[in-house]
Amino acid sequence: MRTGEPLPAVGEVLAALATGQWHWSTATGQVTVDAEAARLLGLPAEQATLRESQVRARLHPVDWNEIAGVIQLAVAEDTLGEVRVRIMDERGEVVRVTRSRFKPGFDPEKRSYEVIGTLQEVTEPTPGTPAGRRAVTGDWRRSREAFLLDAGRALAEARSTAEVLRVAAGLSMPGFSPDGLAVFGVSGDRLTIIGHHGHQPGEEDPFTHMALDTDYPAAEVVRTGRAVYLSTPEQYRARYPLTWPLAAHFGRRSWAFLPLTVAGRTMGAWMAAFTYPVAFTPDERSVLTTVARMLAQALSRAGAAETQRELTDGLQRSMMPTLGPREIPGMRVAARYVPTGGGLQVGGDWYDMIPLPGGTSRAASGGGRFALVIGDVQGHDVRAAGLMGQLRIALRAYASEGHRPDAVLSRASRFLHGMTDDGPDSADLRFATCLYVEVDPAAATLDIARAGHPDPAIRMADGTVLTRPTAGGLPLGIDPDADYPTTRLTLEPGETMLLCTDGLIETGGHDLETGWKRIRSILEEHDGDLEQLADALLQAVHGPSSHHTTGPLADRREDDIAVLLLGRAGGGGHGDTTVVGPTVRRTVLTVAQAEPERVAIGRQQLRELLHDWASPDQVDSAVLLLSEMLTNVLVHTDADALLLAEVHSGPDGRRMRVEVTDTSDDLPHKRRPGELASSGRGLMLIELLADAWGVDPRGEGKSIWFELTEPEGTVPQTP
C-alpha cells in the first residue's frame, strides 16, 4: 500500500485474513453474514440474511447452547465473548472448527440481544498427540471440571441401564475421546457384555461369557480391581498375546480398561478404545478414573431400580384384579392403573369388578349384575398397599354376600377402622376413599355409594360431560358407624361413566377444579372406543401408557392413578359406546329439604348441560328460573324437589325443558308482590322469560316446568 492511499474497508481486511462477520438480532430472529462467514458455515460464499433456524442447523447443538450462555455472561460482565464453534454438514458430521469473538448488547425494553461478531477457522491438532494436548493445556482444568460436571449430572439423571449406556457413549472428554466403548459385567465366574458402542452387532460375541481367568484385560481388571492402560498395539500384543487377535481387527491404537467399583466391590469393567495413540498422562488417567466411578454408581443405581421395579411391579400386579367379564351385552368396561413414582412404587389406589349374587349363573356370558369399585388408601408405602389388598378382599366378600352398596361400604368402614385403630394415641391411623357402583346391565341402572371419593362423571352420547353429584359419607375407616346413602342413576344409550382416583385429576400441579377441566376436555374431544379413551386419559397426564405402566413414565408421577370406564352401547353394535345424532340429553338431581346447598349444584348441572347453547342470555334465564323453582319447593313445602332438565334436538332446532317435581299438593299461583316483598316473583319471572310453561298436577304432588327454544341462525357457544 502506497502512502496516501485510502485505508481498505474493514470487511476487506477481515476477508484477507479469512475472517467473516456476522450480526444476530434476537428481536427479529435473523442473522446477517458476509461472504466469508457464509463460506465458513458451509453456505454459498455471498452475503445473506438467514433465519436463526438455518444457522442453528449448521452448528453443533452443544455449541449453539454454549453461545447463548456466553452472550448472557458477556452482557452481564460488559466484556467480549469468545466461543469455539463446530460446523456441521447435512449429514451431521463436523467439517470444520471455528472461533467466534463478539460484542453483545441488550435492549431492556425489547428484552432482546444485538450481537456483532467475527468468525474464523482454527486448525485443531490431532487428538491425543502432544500438540493436541498442548492446545488444551491452557484451559485443561476448566474443560475437565466442566466435562466431569456435565457427565456426572447426565449419569445421575439416567434411570435405566440402557440410559446409562447411552450417556456413556455420548461423553466427549476434553482433548481425547474414545470411539469404542464396552461395559463388562460379571455372572458367576464369567464376563458378560452389558452394553457396547462403536462396534457392529455380533462383534461382541467372542467376549461374551468369557471366563474370568482368561488372559484378557477386562478379566484381569475384574480379578484384581486395578486399571489397565495400553498405549500402543505393541503393548497390548506383548502383555496379552492370547487375546490380542480378538482385538487386533478393530484397528484401535490405545485402550483403557478400568474397574467399575461400588462399595469396595468390583462389579465389572469399562473399556475405552481410541483410534489414535494416547499416552494416558496422569491428568487423562484421572479423568478416566472419575468417569469409571460415576459410571459404576449409575449402573448400580439403575440395576437396583430395575430390580425394584420388577419386584414391585409383580407385587402390584398380583394385587390388582382382572376385570372378569369385560364385555357385557350392551356394555363395556375398561380400566387402567399406574403406580406412583419414586420409592417402592406400591400405593393404595385400586379398582375391582365383582360379580354379584343373582347374576352368577349369567356371569360367564356377561349378563349378570356386577359391581365396580374404585378407591384410594391413604399413603404410598408398603402398608398402604397391604391395607389396600385386605380392603379389596373384604369388599369382595361383603358384595358377594348380597349386601346393597350402602351396607357394603358401612361394613368395609368398620373393617378398616378395626384394622388401623391401635388406640387414641395411634400415629398410623389410615383411611380410604371409595366409590362403589352396583350395575344392572338389563335396566342400565347404577346404584352408587360414595365414601369421600370424587364424584363420577358422565360423557353423554353427543360428548357433553357432566359430573354427577352423589350422596356420600366419610372416608372408610374414620367412623365405624358411618352411613353411606345410595344414589341411583341411569346410564343412557351411548353414555360413558368415568370413575377415577384423585391422581388423575391433580397430577401435574392441578387442583380439583383445573384437573376436572382438563379431563372434561379429553372426554369431550375423544371419538375412539373405550380402550382408546382410557389410554388418552393417561397420555394427557404423562405420555404414552399401557394397561399397567411402570418404569420411567411412572417415576415422574406424583400420585397413583386408577381409572375405570363403563360404557353403554349406543346402537352401533356390540360394545359400541358412541351414537350419532342424539335426540335428547338430560340430567336428573334430587334436592332434599335438609340439603339446600344442592340448589347451587342444580344450577351448575344445568349450565354444564347447556354448555353449547347458542344464547348465553337464555342460559342465564334458565338458571335463574331453575333457582326460583327449587327454592320455592324448599321454602313453601315440606317435600324434596326432583329436577329433570333435558335438551331435545330435532329438525326444527333445539329446545330445552326444565321440570321440578315435588310431592306437595299445593299448587303455586301468581301474586303481585309489593316493592319490598321477598317472595312471590317466581311465576311472574317464568311467564316473562319462558317460551312456554305450566303446572301439572300428579298423582302425588305436582310439577312445574318451562321451555326455551334456541334462536335460529345463532352460532353455538364454544365450550
XYZ file of C-alpha atoms in Angstrom, residues 253-539:
287
model
C -4.334 -47.803 18.777
C -4.838 -47.355 22.534
C -7.022 -48.908 25.240
C -8.006 -48.181 28.821
C -9.685 -50.846 30.976
C -10.970 -49.537 34.300
C -12.724 -51.288 37.188
C -16.337 -50.467 37.966
C -16.278 -50.459 41.747
C -19.159 -49.841 44.151
C -18.764 -50.054 47.950
C -15.395 -51.744 47.562
C -16.746 -54.446 45.242
C -15.716 -54.684 41.592
C -18.935 -55.242 39.664
C -17.403 -55.142 36.173
C -15.048 -53.289 33.866
C -15.239 -50.369 31.420
C -13.228 -50.325 28.205
C -12.438 -47.091 26.343
C -10.693 -47.672 22.993
C -9.041 -44.995 20.789
C -8.198 -44.925 17.089
C -5.112 -42.744 17.800
C -2.262 -43.204 20.305
C -2.939 -41.955 23.820
C -0.116 -41.737 26.350
C -2.520 -41.797 29.324
C -0.930 -38.998 31.284
C -1.827 -38.565 34.970
C -4.460 -35.974 34.036
C -6.012 -38.284 31.456
C -5.990 -41.211 33.869
C -7.629 -39.012 36.499
C -10.485 -38.158 34.134
C -10.974 -41.790 33.092
C -10.917 -42.987 36.710
C -13.509 -40.394 37.754
C -15.786 -41.297 34.860
C -15.458 -45.006 35.721
C -16.512 -44.315 39.315
C -19.534 -42.290 38.216
C -20.417 -44.938 35.636
C -20.251 -47.683 38.272
C -22.521 -45.721 40.604
C -25.001 -45.013 37.811
C -25.112 -48.666 36.714
C -25.560 -49.778 40.308
C -28.447 -47.367 40.845
C -30.060 -48.308 37.546
C -29.724 -52.024 38.259
C -31.193 -51.657 41.751
C -34.045 -49.533 40.415
C -34.818 -52.035 37.658
C -34.799 -54.908 40.138
C -37.030 -52.933 42.489
C -39.394 -52.035 39.680
C -39.600 -55.661 38.608
C -40.306 -56.746 42.183
C -42.909 -54.098 42.931
C -44.481 -54.464 39.506
C -45.024 -58.144 40.218
C -46.363 -57.335 43.682
C -48.764 -54.738 42.345
C -49.892 -56.985 39.506
C -50.652 -59.759 41.968
C -52.794 -57.338 43.999
C -54.697 -55.832 41.074
C -57.670 -57.798 39.740
C -58.560 -58.982 36.314
C -61.752 -57.361 35.134
C -63.576 -60.634 34.629
C -66.382 -60.301 32.059
C -65.144 -57.086 30.477
C -67.742 -57.308 27.710
C -71.348 -57.393 28.875
C -74.183 -57.362 26.329
C -74.841 -53.694 25.743
C -71.936 -52.525 27.928
C -68.161 -52.463 28.052
C -65.635 -51.877 30.832
C -62.046 -50.571 30.584
C -59.545 -49.891 33.364
C -56.037 -48.548 33.865
C -53.712 -48.397 36.852
C -50.371 -46.591 37.187
C -48.438 -46.628 40.494
C -46.732 -43.607 41.936
C -43.123 -42.906 41.002
C -40.150 -42.965 43.317
C -39.517 -45.223 46.286
C -41.063 -48.654 46.270
C -43.727 -47.790 43.673
C -46.556 -49.506 45.523
C -49.530 -47.461 46.529
C -53.034 -47.602 47.857
C -55.126 -46.973 44.726
C -57.150 -49.878 43.373
C -60.122 -50.871 41.260
C -62.193 -54.020 41.088
C -65.063 -55.649 39.221
C -67.191 -58.050 41.279
C -69.902 -60.466 40.009
C -72.925 -60.160 42.304
C -75.324 -62.847 43.586
C -78.334 -63.405 41.411
C -76.281 -62.880 38.268
C -73.629 -65.513 38.907
C -75.178 -68.046 36.582
C -75.129 -65.488 33.805
C -71.676 -64.091 34.596
C -69.941 -66.285 32.081
C -71.991 -64.782 29.316
C -71.672 -61.307 30.805
C -75.398 -60.886 31.560
C -75.446 -60.703 35.384
C -75.316 -57.792 37.805
C -71.867 -56.721 38.897
C -70.196 -54.060 40.994
C -67.448 -51.635 40.038
C -65.242 -50.425 42.880
C -62.510 -47.797 42.893
C -60.657 -46.470 45.902
C -57.556 -44.946 47.415
C -55.956 -45.941 50.723
C -54.059 -43.113 52.380
C -50.296 -43.313 51.794
C -47.793 -44.523 49.195
C -45.932 -47.253 51.020
C -45.999 -50.977 51.659
C -48.517 -50.590 54.486
C -50.888 -48.714 52.184
C -50.557 -51.466 49.575
C -51.160 -54.147 52.196
C -54.255 -52.424 53.552
C -55.476 -51.926 50.002
C -55.221 -55.668 49.348
C -57.062 -56.547 52.561
C -59.761 -53.928 51.990
C -60.311 -55.116 48.424
C -60.792 -58.688 49.640
C -63.229 -57.517 52.340
C -65.265 -55.521 49.818
C -65.485 -58.538 47.521
C -66.653 -60.666 50.431
C -69.366 -58.214 51.546
C -70.552 -57.711 47.956
C -70.661 -61.473 47.327
C -72.892 -61.891 50.382
C -75.534 -59.863 48.534
C -75.440 -56.629 50.541
C -76.590 -53.370 48.974
C -73.979 -50.662 48.223
C -74.627 -48.713 51.450
C -74.243 -51.842 53.575
C -71.092 -52.902 51.722
C -69.363 -49.593 52.485
C -70.600 -49.494 56.086
C -69.132 -52.931 56.748
C -65.921 -52.037 54.921
C -65.518 -48.878 57.013
C -65.940 -50.873 60.211
C -63.422 -53.442 58.946
C -60.767 -50.830 58.061
C -61.291 -48.974 61.345
C -60.618 -52.201 63.215
C -57.515 -52.863 61.116
C -55.899 -49.464 61.716
C -57.205 -48.286 65.104
C -54.473 -49.096 67.620
C -55.826 -46.734 70.255
C -56.302 -42.987 70.687
C -52.556 -42.361 70.544
C -52.002 -44.266 67.320
C -49.888 -42.314 64.827
C -50.716 -44.574 61.903
C -54.489 -44.349 61.638
C -55.314 -44.912 57.959
C -58.444 -44.177 55.976
C -59.556 -44.850 52.413
C -61.840 -43.155 49.919
C -64.062 -45.420 47.864
C -66.791 -45.356 45.233
C -68.981 -48.457 44.901
C -71.305 -48.845 41.902
C -73.799 -51.683 41.556
C -74.597 -52.133 37.859
C -77.706 -53.770 36.467
C -76.970 -54.185 32.729
C -80.554 -55.166 31.881
C -82.057 -51.964 33.319
C -78.900 -49.858 32.751
C -79.203 -48.578 36.325
C -76.309 -47.613 38.591
C -76.720 -47.651 42.374
C -73.828 -45.621 43.783
C -72.492 -45.311 47.324
C -69.582 -42.946 47.952
C -67.094 -42.660 50.807
C -65.180 -39.385 50.443
C -64.256 -40.159 46.830
C -64.539 -37.861 43.782
C -67.960 -38.000 42.107
C -68.345 -39.935 38.858
C -68.503 -38.126 35.532
C -70.819 -38.981 32.645
C -69.929 -38.414 28.995
C -73.189 -38.183 27.081
C -73.652 -39.517 23.589
C -73.017 -36.127 21.990
C -69.818 -35.520 24.000
C -71.360 -33.341 26.724
C -69.688 -34.137 30.064
C -71.352 -33.729 33.464
C -70.070 -34.563 36.908
C -72.832 -36.479 38.698
C -73.201 -35.340 42.325
C -73.929 -38.365 44.509
C -74.783 -38.669 48.172
C -71.855 -39.788 50.276
C -70.318 -40.275 53.680
C -66.946 -40.073 55.389
C -63.921 -41.950 54.026
C -63.745 -45.573 55.154
C -62.041 -46.250 58.476
C -62.774 -42.927 60.182
C -66.144 -43.669 61.791
C -67.131 -47.336 62.182
C -70.811 -46.303 62.414
C -70.868 -44.025 59.354
C -73.793 -44.186 56.928
C -73.435 -44.218 53.146
C -76.641 -43.234 51.300
C -77.210 -44.599 47.815
C -77.833 -42.599 44.638
C -79.450 -44.206 41.586
C -78.519 -43.104 38.083
C -79.478 -44.425 34.663
C -76.806 -44.864 32.012
C -78.423 -43.809 28.751
C -77.518 -45.334 25.362
C -74.178 -44.029 24.108
C -73.116 -42.705 27.527
C -69.869 -43.467 29.349
C -69.229 -43.227 33.087
C -65.760 -42.297 34.356
C -64.535 -43.289 37.815
C -61.028 -42.265 38.848
C -58.806 -41.554 41.825
C -57.558 -38.044 42.530
C -54.166 -38.848 40.988
C -55.689 -38.488 37.521
C -57.236 -35.150 38.461
C -54.444 -33.450 40.386
C -51.241 -34.743 38.762
C -49.234 -32.032 37.025
C -49.871 -29.271 39.554
C -53.642 -29.163 39.017
C -56.244 -28.755 41.729
C -59.655 -30.403 41.626
C -61.198 -27.600 39.545
C -58.494 -27.253 36.882
C -57.926 -31.002 36.831
C -61.581 -31.675 36.044
C -61.468 -29.095 33.258
C -58.557 -30.960 31.700
C -60.331 -34.311 31.981
C -63.585 -32.856 30.641
C -61.836 -31.562 27.518
C -60.332 -35.008 26.863
C -63.696 -36.721 27.267
C -65.470 -34.198 25.039
C -62.928 -34.366 22.220
C -62.309 -38.129 22.140
C -64.038 -40.133 19.410
C -62.476 -43.603 19.799
C -63.567 -46.705 21.683
C -63.398 -47.251 25.438
C -59.860 -48.698 25.483
C -58.548 -45.787 23.419
C -60.291 -43.340 25.744
C -58.594 -44.933 28.768
C -55.206 -44.549 27.068
C -55.978 -40.956 26.076
C -56.717 -40.017 29.689
C -53.328 -41.305 30.841
C -51.436 -39.891 27.862
